[in-house]
PDB file of C-alpha atoms in Angstrom:
ATOM      1  CA  UNK J  20     -54.645-123.534  83.596  1.00 54.00           C
ATOM      2  CA  UNK J  21     -52.912-124.265  80.243  1.00 55.00           C
ATOM      3  CA  UNK J  22     -49.745-122.397  79.663  1.00 58.00           C
ATOM      4  CA  UNK J  23     -50.219-119.384  77.405  1.00 54.00           C
ATOM      5  CA  UNK J  24     -48.316-119.219  74.151  1.00 54.00           C
ATOM      6  CA  UNK J  25     -47.310-115.739  75.089  1.00 52.00           C
ATOM      7  CA  UNK J  26     -45.235-117.125  77.966  1.00 54.00           C
ATOM      8  CA  UNK J  27     -42.945-119.143  75.742  1.00 61.00           C
ATOM      9  CA  UNK J  28     -40.931-118.929  72.530  1.00 64.00           C
ATOM     10  CA  UNK J  29     -42.703-120.902  69.757  1.00 55.00           C
ATOM     11  CA  UNK J  30     -39.612-122.006  67.792  1.00 60.00           C
ATOM     12  CA  UNK J  31     -41.111-125.047  66.115  1.00 53.00           C
ATOM     13  CA  UNK J  32     -39.896-125.223  62.464  1.00 54.00           C
ATOM     14  CA  UNK J  33     -42.356-124.016  59.963  1.00 53.00           C
ATOM     15  CA  UNK J  34     -42.607-125.144  56.361  1.00 57.00           C
ATOM     16  CA  UNK J  35     -42.035-122.195  53.977  1.00 62.00           C
ATOM     17  CA  UNK J  36     -45.124-121.297  51.975  1.00 80.00           C
ATOM     18  CA  UNK J  37     -45.316-123.001  48.597  1.00 91.00           C
ATOM     19  CA  UNK J  38     -44.669-120.973  45.502  1.00 93.00           C
ATOM     20  CA  UNK J  39     -44.814-122.001  41.798  1.00 93.00           C
ATOM     21  CA  UNK J  40     -41.028-121.545  41.628  1.00 95.00           C
ATOM     22  CA  UNK J  41     -40.494-124.025  44.515  1.00 95.00           C
ATOM     23  CA  UNK J  42     -42.819-126.491  42.924  1.00 96.00           C
ATOM     24  CA  UNK J  43     -41.064-126.269  39.549  1.00 96.00           C
ATOM     25  CA  UNK J  44     -37.592-126.721  41.127  1.00 97.00           C
ATOM     26  CA  UNK J  45     -38.863-129.803  43.032  1.00 98.00           C
ATOM     27  CA  UNK J  46     -40.444-131.150  39.911  1.00 98.00           C
ATOM     28  CA  UNK J  47     -37.241-130.991  38.000  1.00 98.00           C
ATOM     29  CA  UNK J  48     -35.429-132.736  40.789  1.00 98.00           C
ATOM     30  CA  UNK J  49     -38.100-135.480  40.860  1.00 98.00           C
ATOM     31  CA  UNK J  50     -38.057-135.971  37.146  1.00 98.00           C
ATOM     32  CA  UNK J  51     -34.266-136.206  37.211  1.00 97.00           C
ATOM     33  CA  UNK J  52     -34.493-138.883  39.850  1.00 96.00           C
ATOM     34  CA  UNK J  53     -37.560-140.898  38.720  1.00 96.00           C
ATOM     35  CA  UNK J  54     -38.213-139.908  35.113  1.00 95.00           C
ATOM     36  CA  UNK J  55     -41.633-139.263  33.585  1.00 95.00           C
ATOM     37  CA  UNK J  56     -42.874-142.708  34.424  1.00 94.00           C
ATOM     38  CA  UNK J  57     -42.063-142.347  38.115  1.00 95.00           C
ATOM     39  CA  UNK J  58     -43.490-138.826  38.391  1.00 97.00           C
ATOM     40  CA  UNK J  59     -46.698-138.165  40.366  1.00 97.00           C
ATOM     41  CA  UNK J  60     -48.252-135.223  42.111  1.00 97.00           C
ATOM     42  CA  UNK J  61     -48.254-137.249  45.346  1.00 97.00           C
ATOM     43  CA  UNK J  62     -44.475-137.792  45.037  1.00 97.00           C
ATOM     44  CA  UNK J  63     -43.939-134.141  44.221  1.00 97.00           C
ATOM     45  CA  UNK J  64     -45.976-133.131  47.332  1.00 96.00           C
ATOM     46  CA  UNK J  65     -43.908-135.471  49.475  1.00 96.00           C
ATOM     47  CA  UNK J  66     -40.726-133.967  48.207  1.00 95.00           C
ATOM     48  CA  UNK J  67     -42.054-130.519  49.161  1.00 95.00           C
ATOM     49  CA  UNK J  68     -43.375-131.799  52.522  1.00 93.00           C
ATOM     50  CA  UNK J  69     -46.823-130.555  51.544  1.00 93.00           C
ATOM     51  CA  UNK J  70     -50.300-131.965  50.972  1.00 93.00           C
ATOM     52  CA  UNK J  71     -51.045-133.129  47.437  1.00 94.00           C
ATOM     53  CA  UNK J  72     -54.137-130.981  47.104  1.00 94.00           C
ATOM     54  CA  UNK J  73     -52.201-127.860  48.173  1.00 93.00           C
ATOM     55  CA  UNK J  74     -50.197-128.034  44.904  1.00 94.00           C
ATOM     56  CA  UNK J  75     -53.406-127.369  42.914  1.00 93.00           C
ATOM     57  CA  UNK J  76     -53.627-123.923  44.456  1.00 92.00           C
ATOM     58  CA  UNK J  77     -50.575-123.028  42.270  1.00 92.00           C
ATOM     59  CA  UNK J  78     -50.708-125.392  39.265  1.00 91.00           C
ATOM     60  CA  UNK J  79     -53.768-126.885  37.602  1.00 92.00           C
ATOM     61  CA  UNK J  80     -52.514-130.266  36.548  1.00 91.00           C
ATOM     62  CA  UNK J  81     -49.527-132.637  36.228  1.00 94.00           C
ATOM     63  CA  UNK J  82     -49.259-131.671  32.522  1.00 93.00           C
ATOM     64  CA  UNK J  83     -48.846-128.081  33.598  1.00 94.00           C
ATOM     65  CA  UNK J  84     -46.024-129.120  35.842  1.00 95.00           C
ATOM     66  CA  UNK J  85     -44.358-130.903  32.946  1.00 95.00           C
ATOM     67  CA  UNK J  86     -44.673-127.813  30.760  1.00 95.00           C
ATOM     68  CA  UNK J  87     -43.139-125.564  33.460  1.00 95.00           C
ATOM     69  CA  UNK J  88     -40.343-128.008  34.356  1.00 97.00           C
ATOM     70  CA  UNK J  89     -39.451-128.441  30.667  1.00 96.00           C
ATOM     71  CA  UNK J  90     -39.240-124.708  30.027  1.00 96.00           C
ATOM     72  CA  UNK J  91     -37.240-124.304  33.251  1.00 97.00           C
ATOM     73  CA  UNK J  92     -34.492-126.663  32.011  1.00 98.00           C
ATOM     74  CA  UNK J  93     -34.589-125.229  28.458  1.00 96.00           C
ATOM     75  CA  UNK J  94     -33.615-121.967  30.205  1.00 96.00           C
ATOM     76  CA  UNK J  95     -30.242-123.592  31.002  1.00 97.00           C
ATOM     77  CA  UNK J  96     -29.256-123.093  27.377  1.00 95.00           C
ATOM     78  CA  UNK J  97     -27.375-119.829  27.390  1.00 91.00           C
ATOM     79  CA  UNK J  98     -28.776-117.004  25.233  1.00 83.00           C
ATOM     80  CA  UNK J  99     -27.156-116.959  21.811  1.00 78.00           C
ATOM     81  CA  UNK J 100     -24.660-114.367  20.901  1.00 75.00           C
ATOM     82  CA  UNK J 101     -24.498-112.915  17.380  1.00 76.00           C
ATOM     83  CA  UNK J 102     -22.313-114.727  14.932  1.00 83.00           C
ATOM     84  CA  UNK J 103     -22.284-116.847  11.724  1.00 93.00           C
ATOM     85  CA  UNK J 104     -25.462-118.929  11.465  1.00 95.00           C
ATOM     86  CA  UNK J 105     -23.574-122.197  11.537  1.00 95.00           C
ATOM     87  CA  UNK J 106     -21.465-121.532  14.530  1.00 95.00           C
ATOM     88  CA  UNK J 107     -24.423-120.157  16.429  1.00 95.00           C
ATOM     89  CA  UNK J 108     -26.494-123.256  15.806  1.00 96.00           C
ATOM     90  CA  UNK J 109     -23.630-125.575  16.773  1.00 96.00           C
ATOM     91  CA  UNK J 110     -23.302-123.760  20.092  1.00 95.00           C
ATOM     92  CA  UNK J 111     -27.009-123.833  20.791  1.00 95.00           C
ATOM     93  CA  UNK J 112     -27.485-127.497  19.796  1.00 96.00           C
ATOM     94  CA  UNK J 113     -24.349-128.638  21.777  1.00 97.00           C
ATOM     95  CA  UNK J 114     -25.912-126.957  24.858  1.00 96.00           C
ATOM     96  CA  UNK J 115     -29.203-128.596  24.058  1.00 96.00           C
ATOM     97  CA  UNK J 116     -27.588-131.989  24.123  1.00 97.00           C
ATOM     98  CA  UNK J 117     -25.896-131.187  27.421  1.00 97.00           C
ATOM     99  CA  UNK J 118     -29.243-130.236  28.962  1.00 97.00           C
ATOM    100  CA  UNK J 119     -30.828-133.392  27.729  1.00 96.00           C
ATOM    101  CA  UNK J 120     -27.952-135.447  29.136  1.00 96.00           C
ATOM    102  CA  UNK J 121     -28.387-133.737  32.553  1.00 96.00           C
ATOM    103  CA  UNK J 122     -32.199-134.207  32.397  1.00 97.00           C
ATOM    104  CA  UNK J 123     -32.807-137.474  30.468  1.00 95.00           C
ATOM    105  CA  UNK J 124     -36.602-137.014  30.593  1.00 95.00           C
ATOM    106  CA  UNK J 125     -36.557-134.003  28.288  1.00 95.00           C
ATOM    107  CA  UNK J 126     -36.577-135.785  24.925  1.00 91.00           C
ATOM    108  CA  UNK J 127     -39.642-137.729  25.823  1.00 89.00           C
ATOM    109  CA  UNK J 128     -41.562-134.596  26.863  1.00 92.00           C
ATOM    110  CA  UNK J 129     -40.520-132.374  23.983  1.00 90.00           C
ATOM    111  CA  UNK J 130     -42.109-134.957  21.611  1.00 85.00           C
ATOM    112  CA  UNK J 131     -45.567-134.719  23.281  1.00 88.00           C
ATOM    113  CA  UNK J 132     -46.312-130.989  23.650  1.00 89.00           C
ATOM    114  CA  UNK J 133     -45.893-127.564  22.009  1.00 90.00           C
ATOM    115  CA  UNK J 134     -42.868-125.716  23.426  1.00 92.00           C
ATOM    116  CA  UNK J 135     -44.474-122.336  24.137  1.00 93.00           C
ATOM    117  CA  UNK J 136     -42.806-121.317  27.397  1.00 94.00           C
ATOM    118  CA  UNK J 137     -40.698-118.101  27.402  1.00 94.00           C
ATOM    119  CA  UNK J 138     -37.379-119.951  27.369  1.00 95.00           C
ATOM    120  CA  UNK J 139     -38.406-122.302  24.591  1.00 94.00           C
ATOM    121  CA  UNK J 140     -39.764-119.465  22.506  1.00 94.00           C
ATOM    122  CA  UNK J 141     -36.625-117.476  22.900  1.00 94.00           C
ATOM    123  CA  UNK J 142     -34.484-120.397  21.795  1.00 93.00           C
ATOM    124  CA  UNK J 143     -36.789-121.121  18.881  1.00 93.00           C
ATOM    125  CA  UNK J 144     -36.465-117.554  17.721  1.00 93.00           C
ATOM    126  CA  UNK J 145     -32.710-118.010  17.647  1.00 91.00           C
ATOM    127  CA  UNK J 146     -32.969-120.997  15.353  1.00 91.00           C
ATOM    128  CA  UNK J 147     -35.499-119.460  12.906  1.00 95.00           C
ATOM    129  CA  UNK J 148     -33.774-116.094  12.874  1.00 94.00           C
ATOM    130  CA  UNK J 149     -30.322-117.634  12.188  1.00 95.00           C
ATOM    131  CA  UNK J 150     -31.543-119.680   9.297  1.00 96.00           C
ATOM    132  CA  UNK J 151     -33.856-117.002   7.903  1.00 96.00           C
ATOM    133  CA  UNK J 152     -30.985-114.445   7.979  1.00 94.00           C
ATOM    134  CA  UNK J 153     -28.870-117.047   6.123  1.00 95.00           C
ATOM    135  CA  UNK J 154     -31.499-117.112   3.313  1.00 96.00           C
ATOM    136  CA  UNK J 155     -33.996-119.939   4.145  1.00 97.00           C
ATOM    137  CA  UNK J 156     -37.724-119.290   4.120  1.00 96.00           C
ATOM    138  CA  UNK J 157     -41.076-121.032   3.977  1.00 97.00           C
ATOM    139  CA  UNK J 158     -41.283-124.814   4.053  1.00 97.00           C
ATOM    140  CA  UNK J 159     -37.500-125.168   3.682  1.00 97.00           C
ATOM    141  CA  UNK J 160     -36.870-123.128   6.776  1.00 97.00           C
ATOM    142  CA  UNK J 161     -39.424-125.080   8.791  1.00 97.00           C
ATOM    143  CA  UNK J 162     -37.976-128.386   7.530  1.00 97.00           C
ATOM    144  CA  UNK J 163     -34.416-127.312   8.490  1.00 97.00           C
ATOM    145  CA  UNK J 164     -35.417-126.372  12.001  1.00 96.00           C
ATOM    146  CA  UNK J 165     -37.383-129.621  12.433  1.00 94.00           C
ATOM    147  CA  UNK J 166     -34.483-131.680  11.032  1.00 96.00           C
ATOM    148  CA  UNK J 167     -32.039-130.140  13.550  1.00 97.00           C
ATOM    149  CA  UNK J 168     -34.325-130.665  16.482  1.00 94.00           C
ATOM    150  CA  UNK J 169     -35.062-134.326  15.371  1.00 94.00           C
ATOM    151  CA  UNK J 170     -31.282-134.997  15.087  1.00 96.00           C
ATOM    152  CA  UNK J 171     -30.453-133.710  18.566  1.00 96.00           C
ATOM    153  CA  UNK J 172     -33.434-135.310  20.247  1.00 94.00           C
ATOM    154  CA  UNK J 173     -32.902-138.598  18.505  1.00 94.00           C
ATOM    155  CA  UNK J 174     -29.132-138.666  19.220  1.00 95.00           C
ATOM    156  CA  UNK J 175     -29.512-137.889  22.900  1.00 95.00           C
ATOM    157  CA  UNK J 176     -32.456-140.224  23.416  1.00 93.00           C
ATOM    158  CA  UNK J 177     -30.289-143.092  22.053  1.00 92.00           C
ATOM    159  CA  UNK J 178     -27.281-141.948  24.088  1.00 94.00           C
ATOM    160  CA  UNK J 179     -29.347-141.764  27.250  1.00 93.00           C
ATOM    161  CA  UNK J 180     -30.771-145.220  26.712  1.00 92.00           C
ATOM    162  CA  UNK J 181     -27.298-146.587  26.021  1.00 90.00           C
ATOM    163  CA  UNK J 182     -25.899-145.232  29.307  1.00 89.00           C
ATOM    164  CA  UNK J 183     -28.969-146.315  31.222  1.00 89.00           C
ATOM    165  CA  UNK J 184     -28.169-149.900  30.040  1.00 90.00           C
ATOM    166  CA  UNK J 185     -24.421-149.959  29.972  1.00 88.00           C
ATOM    167  CA  UNK J 186     -23.808-147.617  32.998  1.00 79.00           C
ATOM    168  CA  UNK J 187     -20.024-147.240  32.956  1.00 89.00           C
ATOM    169  CA  UNK J 188     -17.209-146.447  30.465  1.00 87.00           C
ATOM    170  CA  UNK J 189     -15.612-149.774  31.366  1.00 90.00           C
ATOM    171  CA  UNK J 190     -18.723-151.704  30.427  1.00 85.00           C
ATOM    172  CA  UNK J 191     -18.996-149.642  27.259  1.00 83.00           C
ATOM    173  CA  UNK J 192     -15.457-150.508  26.199  1.00 83.00           C
ATOM    174  CA  UNK J 193     -16.053-154.213  27.044  1.00 87.00           C
ATOM    175  CA  UNK J 194     -19.150-154.574  24.922  1.00 82.00           C
ATOM    176  CA  UNK J 195     -17.579-152.659  22.020  1.00 84.00           C
ATOM    177  CA  UNK J 196     -14.602-154.916  22.108  1.00 82.00           C
ATOM    178  CA  UNK J 197     -16.806-157.999  22.042  1.00 87.00           C
ATOM    179  CA  UNK J 198     -18.843-156.676  19.071  1.00 83.00           C
ATOM    180  CA  UNK J 199     -15.700-155.729  17.159  1.00 79.00           C
ATOM    181  CA  UNK J 200     -14.099-159.129  17.635  1.00 86.00           C
ATOM    182  CA  UNK J 201     -17.399-160.857  16.569  1.00 86.00           C
ATOM    183  CA  UNK J 202     -17.585-158.721  13.401  1.00 81.00           C
ATOM    184  CA  UNK J 203     -13.838-159.250  12.666  1.00 79.00           C
ATOM    185  CA  UNK J 204     -14.417-163.041  12.851  1.00 76.00           C
ATOM    186  CA  UNK J 205     -17.680-163.149  10.774  1.00 77.00           C
ATOM    187  CA  UNK J 206     -18.152-159.995   8.776  1.00 79.00           C
ATOM    188  CA  UNK J 207     -14.750-158.350   8.271  1.00 71.00           C
ATOM    189  CA  UNK J 208     -15.888-155.785   5.768  1.00 77.00           C
ATOM    190  CA  UNK J 209     -18.627-154.515   8.072  1.00 77.00           C
ATOM    191  CA  UNK J 210     -16.138-154.316  10.972  1.00 68.00           C
ATOM    192  CA  UNK J 211     -13.882-152.013   8.918  1.00 76.00           C
ATOM    193  CA  UNK J 212     -16.721-149.727   8.013  1.00 78.00           C
ATOM    194  CA  UNK J 213     -18.799-149.673  11.276  1.00 75.00           C
ATOM    195  CA  UNK J 214     -15.913-148.788  13.648  1.00 75.00           C
ATOM    196  CA  UNK J 215     -17.862-150.074  16.642  1.00 75.00           C
ATOM    197  CA  UNK J 216     -14.890-149.490  18.903  1.00 72.00           C
ATOM    198  CA  UNK J 217     -15.357-145.751  18.582  1.00 75.00           C
ATOM    199  CA  UNK J 218     -17.115-144.682  21.833  1.00 79.00           C
ATOM    200  CA  UNK J 219     -16.558-140.929  21.507  1.00 87.00           C
ATOM    201  CA  UNK J 220     -20.167-139.696  21.681  1.00 92.00           C
ATOM    202  CA  UNK J 221     -19.084-136.080  21.626  1.00 94.00           C
ATOM    203  CA  UNK J 222     -17.187-136.452  18.398  1.00 93.00           C
ATOM    204  CA  UNK J 223     -19.960-138.508  16.869  1.00 94.00           C
ATOM    205  CA  UNK J 224     -22.507-135.845  17.754  1.00 97.00           C
ATOM    206  CA  UNK J 225     -20.579-133.055  16.188  1.00 97.00           C
ATOM    207  CA  UNK J 226     -19.739-134.951  13.083  1.00 96.00           C
ATOM    208  CA  UNK J 227     -23.394-135.933  12.580  1.00 97.00           C
ATOM    209  CA  UNK J 228     -24.371-132.359  13.190  1.00 98.00           C
ATOM    210  CA  UNK J 229     -21.856-131.149  10.567  1.00 98.00           C
ATOM    211  CA  UNK J 230     -23.399-133.518   8.039  1.00 97.00           C
ATOM    212  CA  UNK J 231     -26.883-132.161   8.755  1.00 98.00           C
ATOM    213  CA  UNK J 232     -25.652-128.572   8.525  1.00 98.00           C
ATOM    214  CA  UNK J 233     -23.837-129.369   5.262  1.00 97.00           C
ATOM    215  CA  UNK J 234     -27.120-130.546   3.769  1.00 97.00           C
ATOM    216  CA  UNK J 235     -28.817-127.300   4.972  1.00 97.00           C
ATOM    217  CA  UNK J 236     -26.047-125.204   3.534  1.00 97.00           C
ATOM    218  CA  UNK J 237     -26.798-126.567   0.048  1.00 96.00           C
ATOM    219  CA  UNK J 238     -30.183-125.002   0.261  1.00 96.00           C
ATOM    220  CA  UNK J 239     -28.937-121.482   0.970  1.00 95.00           C
ATOM    221  CA  UNK J 240     -29.032-118.976  -1.873  1.00 91.00           C
ATOM    222  CA  UNK J 241     -25.740-118.221  -3.521  1.00 86.00           C
ATOM    223  CA  UNK J 242     -23.655-115.723  -1.705  1.00 69.00           C
TER     224      UNK J 242
END
């Protein structure tokens, strides 16, 4: 006679039931590790120790996973506090850059889909409200928001690509030194202007952002 289950403790480990939250958390981790190109529902299921088809009980498609993962990391940008429009936008955009550095796949996805998740909408309201309260409206307001978004996305996409290639600060300094010496030897005037040896991405980002905000400030109504 087979032993009854009631005569023993069944302490075999059980996988916790899937939830949308667990799927999104795993998706973010997989995207961080493999990027958009390396993402698949099969790989996501393996990370969750689940069957691929079981994911579709919670999420309809891979694109839905991307939308949810993107909004999840946008939520890492802290809610804005009240303050002067320029300071508020600098804080928000600096945090946006930090999020895109932690999650290098973000710029590629933000360019391919509307950002309509609750976290994305909340951050968009901050941008539009800050600039509208400062006096912008209509097409100028839309252009200002788009210009700021394009600046941050473009800067971080280039920054991420650079570090994917160069890898270390030591390698960065080495190649900058080689380029500087080459320009000094062949195009001295360009070497003086280009300042290739400046590898401070933080300062470059803030200076470029200041230039963009200076341009927006010229469109504000007097007073």
